[in-house]
Structures are given as C-alpha cells and as structure tokens.
mmCIF file of C-alpha atoms and ligand atoms in Angstrom:
data_model
loop_
_atom_site.group_PDB
_atom_site.id
_atom_site.type_symbol
_atom_site.label_atom_id
_atom_site.label_comp_id
_atom_site.label_asym_id
_atom_site.label_seq_id
_atom_site.Cartn_x
_atom_site.Cartn_y
_atom_site.Cartn_z
ATOM 1 C CA UNK A 1383 165.001 120.808 57.494
ATOM 2 C CA UNK A 1384 167.693 118.626 55.937
ATOM 3 C CA UNK A 1385 165.530 115.503 55.570
ATOM 4 C CA UNK A 1386 163.217 117.467 53.257
ATOM 5 C CA UNK A 1387 165.927 119.093 51.103
ATOM 6 C CA UNK A 1388 166.824 117.462 47.799
ATOM 7 C CA UNK A 1389 163.850 115.071 47.955
ATOM 8 C CA UNK A 1390 164.409 114.354 44.262
ATOM 9 C CA UNK A 1391 167.489 112.421 45.411
ATOM 10 C CA UNK A 1392 165.296 109.335 45.075
ATOM 11 C CA UNK A 1393 165.896 109.536 41.302
ATOM 12 C CA UNK A 1394 169.644 109.135 41.925
ATOM 13 C CA UNK A 1395 168.874 105.877 43.735
ATOM 14 C CA UNK A 1396 166.582 104.728 40.935
ATOM 15 C CA UNK A 1397 169.256 105.511 38.344
ATOM 16 C CA UNK A 1398 171.647 103.399 40.410
ATOM 17 C CA UNK A 1399 169.335 100.372 39.990
ATOM 18 C CA UNK A 1400 169.030 101.050 36.265
ATOM 19 C CA UNK A 1401 165.654 102.850 36.181
ATOM 20 C CA UNK A 1402 165.302 105.945 34.011
ATOM 21 C CA UNK A 1403 163.005 108.828 35.059
ATOM 22 C CA UNK A 1404 160.468 107.747 32.416
ATOM 23 C CA UNK A 1405 160.251 104.087 33.494
ATOM 24 C CA UNK A 1406 157.202 102.703 35.235
ATOM 25 C CA UNK A 1407 157.946 101.467 38.737
ATOM 26 C CA UNK A 1408 156.869 98.934 41.302
ATOM 27 C CA UNK A 1409 156.294 99.881 44.919
ATOM 28 C CA UNK A 1410 159.143 97.585 45.943
ATOM 29 C CA UNK A 1411 161.594 99.607 43.788
ATOM 30 C CA UNK A 1412 160.977 102.580 46.085
ATOM 31 C CA UNK A 1413 160.505 101.249 49.606
ATOM 32 C CA UNK A 1414 164.189 101.519 50.601
ATOM 33 C CA UNK A 1415 164.043 105.268 49.900
ATOM 34 C CA UNK A 1416 160.502 106.590 50.292
ATOM 35 C CA UNK A 1417 159.758 105.814 53.967
ATOM 36 C CA UNK A 1418 160.619 108.880 56.076
ATOM 37 C CA UNK A 1419 160.047 107.281 59.467
ATOM 38 C CA UNK A 1420 161.678 104.470 61.473
ATOM 39 C CA UNK A 1421 161.895 100.761 60.522
ATOM 40 C CA UNK A 1422 160.597 101.343 56.962
ATOM 41 C CA UNK A 1423 157.810 99.094 55.727
ATOM 42 C CA UNK A 1424 158.057 96.814 58.807
ATOM 43 C CA UNK A 1425 156.381 99.657 60.713
ATOM 44 C CA UNK A 1426 153.675 99.947 58.062
ATOM 45 C CA UNK A 1427 153.047 96.175 58.159
ATOM 46 C CA UNK A 1428 152.398 96.454 61.898
ATOM 47 C CA UNK A 1429 149.795 99.164 61.283
ATOM 48 C CA UNK A 1430 148.092 97.175 58.513
ATOM 49 C CA UNK A 1431 147.729 94.224 60.879
ATOM 50 C CA UNK A 1432 146.654 96.179 63.951
ATOM 51 C CA UNK A 1433 144.147 98.271 61.995
ATOM 52 C CA UNK A 1434 142.782 95.338 59.958
ATOM 53 C CA UNK A 1435 143.116 97.291 56.692
ATOM 54 C CA UNK A 1436 141.513 95.682 53.624
ATOM 55 C CA UNK A 1437 140.363 96.740 50.167
ATOM 56 C CA UNK A 1438 137.183 98.327 51.555
ATOM 57 C CA UNK A 1439 139.004 100.592 54.032
ATOM 58 C CA UNK A 1440 139.093 104.349 53.360
ATOM 59 C CA UNK A 1441 142.191 105.946 54.873
ATOM 60 C CA UNK A 1442 143.575 109.435 55.416
ATOM 61 C CA UNK A 1443 147.398 109.667 55.690
ATOM 62 C CA UNK A 1444 148.474 112.913 57.366
ATOM 63 C CA UNK A 1445 151.892 114.291 56.406
ATOM 64 C CA UNK A 1446 152.367 111.788 53.606
ATOM 65 C CA UNK A 1447 155.841 112.947 52.529
ATOM 66 C CA UNK A 1448 156.785 111.522 49.141
ATOM 67 C CA UNK A 1449 153.986 108.961 49.514
ATOM 68 C CA UNK A 1450 155.884 105.851 50.620
ATOM 69 C CA UNK A 1451 153.520 104.614 53.351
ATOM 70 C CA UNK A 1452 150.370 105.403 51.321
ATOM 71 C CA UNK A 1453 151.595 103.553 48.209
ATOM 72 C CA UNK A 1454 152.752 100.561 50.276
ATOM 73 C CA UNK A 1455 149.363 100.231 52.015
ATOM 74 C CA UNK A 1456 147.421 100.696 48.766
ATOM 75 C CA UNK A 1457 149.531 98.123 46.941
ATOM 76 C CA UNK A 1458 149.444 95.557 49.734
ATOM 77 C CA UNK A 1459 145.792 95.814 50.765
ATOM 78 C CA UNK A 1460 143.837 97.393 47.910
ATOM 79 C CA UNK A 1461 142.617 100.156 50.261
ATOM 80 C CA UNK A 1462 141.931 103.670 48.967
ATOM 81 C CA UNK A 1463 144.026 106.406 50.551
ATOM 82 C CA UNK A 1464 143.885 110.174 50.634
ATOM 83 C CA UNK A 1465 147.387 111.466 51.335
ATOM 84 C CA UNK A 1466 147.766 115.055 52.536
ATOM 85 C CA UNK A 1467 151.181 116.736 52.492
ATOM 86 C CA UNK A 1468 152.060 120.329 53.373
ATOM 87 C CA UNK A 1469 155.117 120.819 51.174
ATOM 88 C CA UNK A 1470 154.401 121.219 47.461
ATOM 89 C CA UNK A 1471 157.706 119.785 46.201
ATOM 90 C CA UNK A 1472 157.225 116.597 48.241
ATOM 91 C CA UNK A 1473 153.599 116.313 47.229
ATOM 92 C CA UNK A 1474 154.396 116.763 43.514
ATOM 93 C CA UNK A 1475 157.054 114.082 43.742
ATOM 94 C CA UNK A 1476 154.634 111.828 45.652
ATOM 95 C CA UNK A 1477 152.009 112.157 42.873
ATOM 96 C CA UNK A 1478 154.609 111.530 40.204
ATOM 97 C CA UNK A 1479 155.884 108.340 41.910
ATOM 98 C CA UNK A 1480 152.343 107.101 42.598
ATOM 99 C CA UNK A 1481 151.509 107.538 38.894
ATOM 100 C CA UNK A 1482 154.649 105.640 37.871
ATOM 101 C CA UNK A 1483 153.520 102.793 40.172
ATOM 102 C CA UNK A 1484 150.073 102.727 38.522
ATOM 103 C CA UNK A 1485 148.373 103.516 41.846
ATOM 104 C CA UNK A 1486 146.733 106.877 41.043
ATOM 105 C CA UNK A 1487 143.267 105.310 41.209
ATOM 106 C CA UNK A 1488 143.949 104.202 44.803
ATOM 107 C CA UNK A 1489 146.073 107.018 46.263
ATOM 108 C CA UNK A 1490 144.879 110.644 45.937
ATOM 109 C CA UNK A 1491 147.529 113.201 46.799
ATOM 110 C CA UNK A 1492 146.501 116.563 48.231
ATOM 111 C CA UNK A 1493 148.852 119.452 48.931
ATOM 112 C CA UNK A 1494 147.621 121.188 52.065
ATOM 113 C CA UNK A 1495 147.811 121.798 55.793
ATOM 114 C CA UNK A 1496 145.790 119.242 57.771
ATOM 115 C CA UNK A 1497 144.669 122.020 60.122
ATOM 116 C CA UNK A 1498 142.867 124.065 57.492
ATOM 117 C CA UNK A 1499 142.249 121.860 54.460
ATOM 118 C CA UNK A 1500 138.535 121.594 53.712
ATOM 119 C CA UNK A 1501 137.601 117.926 53.205
ATOM 120 C CA UNK A 1502 133.936 118.909 52.672
ATOM 121 C CA UNK A 1503 131.805 115.849 53.495
ATOM 122 C CA UNK A 1504 134.574 113.311 53.106
ATOM 123 C CA UNK A 1505 135.009 110.979 56.118
ATOM 124 C CA UNK A 1506 137.461 108.137 56.702
ATOM 125 C CA UNK A 1507 137.503 104.734 58.437
ATOM 126 C CA UNK A 1508 141.091 105.255 59.532
ATOM 127 C CA UNK A 1509 143.494 108.181 59.988
ATOM 128 C CA UNK A 1510 147.199 107.262 59.971
ATOM 129 C CA UNK A 1511 150.293 109.403 60.404
ATOM 130 C CA UNK A 1512 154.003 108.609 60.659
ATOM 131 C CA UNK A 1513 156.520 111.057 62.154
ATOM 132 C CA UNK A 1514 154.484 114.140 61.305
ATOM 133 C CA UNK A 1515 152.321 115.307 64.181
ATOM 134 C CA UNK A 1516 155.278 116.571 66.250
ATOM 135 C CA UNK A 1517 155.660 119.297 63.597
ATOM 136 C CA UNK A 1518 152.211 120.700 64.490
ATOM 137 C CA UNK A 1519 152.003 122.998 67.548
ATOM 138 C CA UNK A 1520 148.251 123.112 67.978
ATOM 139 C CA UNK A 1521 147.252 119.550 68.928
ATOM 140 C CA UNK A 1522 143.927 120.746 70.296
ATOM 141 C CA UNK A 1523 142.889 121.852 66.813
ATOM 142 C CA UNK A 1524 144.603 118.836 65.235
ATOM 143 C CA UNK A 1525 142.916 116.155 67.369
ATOM 144 C CA UNK A 1526 139.525 117.842 67.035
ATOM 145 C CA UNK A 1527 139.930 117.907 63.254
ATOM 146 C CA UNK A 1528 141.050 114.254 63.036
ATOM 147 C CA UNK A 1529 138.208 113.141 65.328
ATOM 148 C CA UNK A 1530 135.677 114.896 63.095
ATOM 149 C CA UNK A 1531 137.173 113.411 59.934
ATOM 150 C CA UNK A 1532 136.599 109.853 61.178
ATOM 151 C CA UNK A 1533 133.476 107.764 60.655
ATOM 152 C CA UNK A 1534 131.802 106.488 63.866
ATOM 153 C CA UNK A 1535 134.079 103.837 65.445
ATOM 154 C CA UNK A 1536 136.880 105.021 63.164
ATOM 155 C CA UNK A 1537 140.492 104.375 64.140
ATOM 156 C CA UNK A 1538 143.415 106.756 64.581
ATOM 157 C CA UNK A 1539 146.969 105.361 64.408
ATOM 158 C CA UNK A 1540 150.161 107.346 64.713
ATOM 159 C CA UNK A 1541 153.882 106.984 65.314
ATOM 160 C CA UNK A 1542 155.203 110.254 66.713
ATOM 161 C CA UNK A 1543 158.070 111.799 68.651
ATOM 162 C CA UNK A 1544 157.831 112.414 72.403
ATOM 163 C CA UNK A 1545 160.066 113.918 75.104
ATOM 164 C CA UNK A 1546 161.566 111.547 77.667
ATOM 165 C CA UNK A 1547 162.360 114.329 80.133
ATOM 166 C CA UNK A 1548 161.212 117.920 80.563
ATOM 167 C CA UNK A 1549 163.347 119.674 77.957
ATOM 168 C CA UNK A 1550 165.063 122.958 78.703
ATOM 169 C CA UNK A 1551 164.798 126.092 76.573
ATOM 170 C CA UNK A 1552 168.098 125.460 74.791
ATOM 171 C CA UNK A 1553 167.101 121.920 73.756
ATOM 172 C CA UNK A 1554 163.640 123.010 72.650
ATOM 173 C CA UNK A 1555 165.162 125.814 70.556
ATOM 174 C CA UNK A 1556 167.648 123.464 68.929
ATOM 175 C CA UNK A 1557 164.968 120.826 68.226
ATOM 176 C CA UNK A 1558 162.712 123.452 66.667
ATOM 177 C CA UNK A 1559 165.537 124.799 64.501
ATOM 178 C CA UNK A 1560 166.966 121.475 63.341
ATOM 179 C CA UNK A 1561 163.933 119.198 62.967
ATOM 180 C CA UNK A 1562 161.006 121.591 63.335
ATOM 181 C CA UNK A 1563 159.896 119.786 66.492
ATOM 182 C CA UNK A 1564 156.988 121.860 67.800
ATOM 183 C CA UNK A 1565 154.963 119.461 69.956
ATOM 184 C CA UNK A 1566 156.850 117.036 72.191
ATOM 185 C CA UNK A 1567 154.795 115.831 75.147
ATOM 186 C CA UNK A 1568 155.942 113.124 77.529
ATOM 187 C CA UNK A 1569 154.671 109.610 76.686
ATOM 188 C CA UNK A 1570 151.909 109.616 79.346
ATOM 189 C CA UNK A 1571 150.802 113.117 78.382
ATOM 190 C CA UNK A 1572 150.552 112.047 74.754
ATOM 191 C CA UNK A 1573 148.090 109.318 75.723
ATOM 192 C CA UNK A 1574 145.992 111.542 77.984
ATOM 193 C CA UNK A 1575 145.788 114.281 75.311
ATOM 194 C CA UNK A 1576 144.271 111.794 72.895
ATOM 195 C CA UNK A 1577 141.801 110.533 75.494
ATOM 196 C CA UNK A 1578 140.664 114.116 76.186
ATOM 197 C CA UNK A 1579 139.385 114.403 72.629
ATOM 198 C CA UNK A 1580 136.947 111.512 72.889
ATOM 199 C CA UNK A 1581 139.200 108.732 71.667
ATOM 200 C CA UNK A 1582 139.530 105.416 73.500
ATOM 201 C CA UNK A 1583 143.167 104.348 73.457
ATOM 202 C CA UNK A 1584 143.316 100.714 72.359
ATOM 203 C CA UNK A 1585 147.039 100.275 72.240
ATOM 204 C CA UNK A 1586 150.178 102.311 72.997
ATOM 205 C CA UNK A 1587 153.832 101.356 72.840
ATOM 206 C CA UNK A 1588 156.916 103.274 73.941
ATOM 207 C CA UNK A 1589 159.213 103.262 70.890
ATOM 208 C CA UNK A 1590 162.085 105.157 72.528
ATOM 209 C CA UNK A 1591 164.559 102.270 72.878
ATOM 210 C CA UNK A 1592 163.747 100.852 69.480
ATOM 211 C CA UNK A 1593 164.114 104.219 67.705
ATOM 212 C CA UNK A 1594 167.262 105.023 69.619
ATOM 213 C CA UNK A 1595 168.823 101.789 68.317
ATOM 214 C CA UNK A 1596 167.462 102.419 64.811
ATOM 215 C CA UNK A 1597 168.813 105.977 64.568
ATOM 216 C CA UNK A 1598 172.206 104.857 65.913
ATOM 217 C CA UNK A 1599 172.447 102.077 63.344
ATOM 218 C CA UNK A 1600 171.325 104.498 60.596
ATOM 219 C CA UNK A 1601 174.278 106.796 61.341
ATOM 220 C CA UNK A 1602 176.736 103.879 61.348
ATOM 221 C CA UNK A 1603 175.380 102.560 58.027
ATOM 222 C CA UNK A 1604 175.396 105.997 56.409
ATOM 223 C CA UNK A 1605 179.045 106.453 57.449
ATOM 224 C CA UNK A 1606 180.014 103.009 56.147
ATOM 225 C CA UNK A 1607 178.336 103.796 52.807
ATOM 226 C CA UNK A 1608 179.691 107.354 52.614
ATOM 227 C CA UNK A 1609 181.800 106.914 49.429
ATOM 228 C CA UNK A 1610 178.990 105.091 47.675
ATOM 229 C CA UNK A 1611 176.483 107.765 48.744
ATOM 230 C CA UNK A 1612 178.692 110.606 47.462
ATOM 231 C CA UNK A 1613 179.038 108.804 44.129
ATOM 232 C CA UNK A 1614 175.260 108.205 43.807
ATOM 233 C CA UNK A 1615 174.200 111.665 45.065
ATOM 234 C CA UNK A 1616 176.832 114.315 45.757
ATOM 235 C CA UNK A 1617 178.799 115.672 48.717
ATOM 236 C CA UNK A 1618 176.253 118.369 49.555
ATOM 237 C CA UNK A 1619 173.324 115.930 49.770
ATOM 238 C CA UNK A 1620 175.344 113.459 51.854
ATOM 239 C CA UNK A 1621 176.493 116.148 54.292
ATOM 240 C CA UNK A 1622 172.995 117.523 54.646
ATOM 241 C CA UNK A 1623 171.438 114.111 55.407
ATOM 242 C CA UNK A 1624 174.342 113.143 57.624
ATOM 243 C CA UNK A 1625 173.852 116.263 59.711
ATOM 244 C CA UNK A 1626 170.136 115.467 60.077
ATOM 245 C CA UNK A 1627 170.803 111.825 61.057
ATOM 246 C CA UNK A 1628 173.455 112.903 63.586
ATOM 247 C CA UNK A 1629 171.213 115.458 65.229
ATOM 248 C CA UNK A 1630 168.304 113.037 65.593
ATOM 249 C CA UNK A 1631 170.617 110.234 66.749
ATOM 250 C CA UNK A 1632 172.122 112.485 69.414
ATOM 251 C CA UNK A 1633 168.713 113.370 70.886
ATOM 252 C CA UNK A 1634 167.534 109.756 70.958
ATOM 253 C CA UNK A 1635 170.730 108.419 72.513
ATOM 254 C CA UNK A 1636 171.024 111.144 75.127
ATOM 255 C CA UNK A 1637 167.598 110.113 76.440
ATOM 256 C CA UNK A 1638 165.878 113.428 75.646
ATOM 257 C CA UNK A 1639 163.676 112.379 72.725
ATOM 258 C CA UNK A 1640 161.643 109.210 72.440
ATOM 259 C CA UNK A 1641 158.681 107.912 70.527
ATOM 260 C CA UNK A 1642 155.175 106.516 70.708
ATOM 261 C CA UNK A 1643 153.095 104.161 68.575
ATOM 262 C CA UNK A 1644 149.443 104.560 69.447
ATOM 263 C CA UNK A 1645 146.089 103.380 68.195
ATOM 264 C CA UNK A 1646 142.787 104.875 69.384
ATOM 265 C CA UNK A 1647 139.117 104.549 68.511
ATOM 266 C CA UNK A 1648 136.534 107.291 67.999
ATOM 267 C CA UNK A 1649 133.776 106.700 70.521
HETATM 268 C C1 SAM B 2076 159.105 113.040 58.550
HETATM 269 S S1 SAM B 2076 157.979 113.356 57.249
HETATM 270 C C2 SAM B 2076 157.120 111.820 57.225
HETATM 271 C C3 SAM B 2076 156.529 111.517 55.875
HETATM 272 C C4 SAM B 2076 155.737 110.224 55.803
HETATM 273 N N1 SAM B 2076 154.709 110.175 56.830
HETATM 274 C C5 SAM B 2076 156.626 109.020 55.897
HETATM 275 O O1 SAM B 2076 156.624 108.376 56.967
HETATM 276 O O2 SAM B 2076 157.327 108.698 54.938
HETATM 277 C C6 SAM B 2076 156.726 114.473 57.916
HETATM 278 C C7 SAM B 2076 155.898 115.171 56.844
HETATM 279 O O3 SAM B 2076 154.800 115.870 57.453
HETATM 280 C C8 SAM B 2076 154.523 117.022 56.670
HETATM 281 N N2 SAM B 2076 153.709 117.947 57.473
HETATM 282 C C9 SAM B 2076 154.110 118.694 58.529
HETATM 283 N N3 SAM B 2076 153.104 119.464 58.994
HETATM 284 C C10 SAM B 2076 152.016 119.187 58.216
HETATM 285 C C11 SAM B 2076 150.679 119.681 58.185
HETATM 286 N N4 SAM B 2076 150.274 120.607 59.046
HETATM 287 N N5 SAM B 2076 149.824 119.183 57.264
HETATM 288 C C12 SAM B 2076 150.262 118.244 56.360
HETATM 289 N N6 SAM B 2076 151.521 117.754 56.335
HETATM 290 C C13 SAM B 2076 152.400 118.205 57.249
HETATM 291 C C14 SAM B 2076 155.912 117.533 56.332
HETATM 292 O O4 SAM B 2076 155.890 118.429 55.246
HETATM 293 C C15 SAM B 2076 156.669 116.231 56.051
HETATM 294 O O5 SAM B 2076 156.659 115.898 54.701
#
C-alpha cells in the first residue's frame, strides 16, 4: 500500500528543516509528517479531551504507524502508551523517532498483530486507534480482544473507515487491492457491532463529509506542492503517494466510502 512505502521519507522532510538524522527532536518537528489519519493533531486533541486523558492514564494505541499519535498524546498529557504496529519497518522507525524525542520512557513500541499478540496480564484504561481497524477482517475477534484488554469502565475510541452504500464486488476488490480495506460496514452497522460486544456507545460522529473535504484538499495541496515535493523526496515517492491520495479521494468524493469517530465504554 503506497502510504506505507518509503516511510523513511520523513527524514527528507527533517533534512529540509535543517535536522540531521542524528539530531534530537521535538514532537512538534514531526507532527506535520507522522500523523497517518485525517486532520492531523486536531483529531488527536479531540480524543484527548473526550477521553479525559491525563498523566495517570494507561493507553493502548492499535496500529500505531510511525508513532505520531502516541508521541503527541504522551508529550501533551504525560500519559503512558503502549503502541502496537504490525509492520516492522514502521515500528522500527516509530521507536527511533520516539527515542529522538526523549519519550521512550512514556511510549513503548511493540511490533505485532493486535489479534494474536500476548499482552499477558497487562490491561489498559483506554484503547485508541486511528485509521487502522478497517484493515482487519475479523472484527469479532478484534472487539473481543480489545474488550478484554480494557480495565473495568475502560474506554475505546476509534476513527475508522465505513461504507456509505452497499459496495459492489468490483469496488470491494479495488479497495482491498489499493488500500487493504478489509472491513467496511455501514455507519449504523459499525455502531451496532460495537454494542454487541458489551460496549456502551457514548458518542459517535459521521466523519464522511469532513473526510471527503479533507482528502480533496490534500490532493489539491499535494499537486500545488508537486515541484517542491519532488525536490525534497523524489519522483517515485511523489507518484506513489499521489496515487494513494487520488484513490482515497475518489472513493470519498463519489460517496462510497465514509468515516466514523466513536467512543464506547466497557460495561
Ligand atoms: C493508516 S495507518 C495509521 C497509523 C496511525 N494510527 C496514525 O494515525 O498515524 C494504519 C496502521 O495500522 C497497522 N495495522 C494494520 N493491521 C494491524 C494489526 N492487525 N495489528 C497492528 N497494526 C495493524 C498498519 O500496519 C498501519 O501502519
């Protein structure tokens, strides 16, 4: 999937702002480039507020990518976060960046699959996940696992992709091939699935219009900055990301894909 190729491109951006690979970093040096979801750290600020995260909170971040959301939360709130990421190259980069930010005592990076990683007796106050769960086909196993990983009254918060209509076989095949979209329920189904697993839904918001606008603007900006992006990265990286942005933008603007922000409590 093109978003996950060349993840080390972040070092090209850091070089552009005068940082060498050996320099220590601040979280704010990275936030323009390490958030692989929509609306960057504004989305994370909303979660921090809604979840009431503070320095005592113990959090699990599922599908942590190169660690952007986890580092931002740790830095802003003092919370301790376990960040699990399936892909080794992303996870290695995440650990490296977290170390450079001096946050290794707050953010623990694990390379693993949420469905089969053994957390032993570890339990969390909050499970968060941005733009990850649609990659996982078996939501029965996923929701059961997340429920069991939470402390009593623990909170689950996710932003995830949904379908806005019943998708045909061609669309589903294309979505699987291009963005590894494996689980795309309708908005209402998404909510009822979560309720079935013993969660009480506290809040849900349809993000479809907002993400449609965001992905459209992202394409326009990337096109405007094309020459700059080729200079900072290279043609291959720019074409690969451009193709990813265009595909996602097409499916949001044609009304086939949408999104949900949801918060639920373990009862
Ligand atoms: C779009 S990225 C989002 C990264 C991060 N949440 C963010 O917002 O910056 C989704 C990530 O989920 C990871 N992922 C997918 N399936 C997973 C699984 N079963 N267990 C752990 N991580 C998974 C992918 O490798 C990818 O890095």
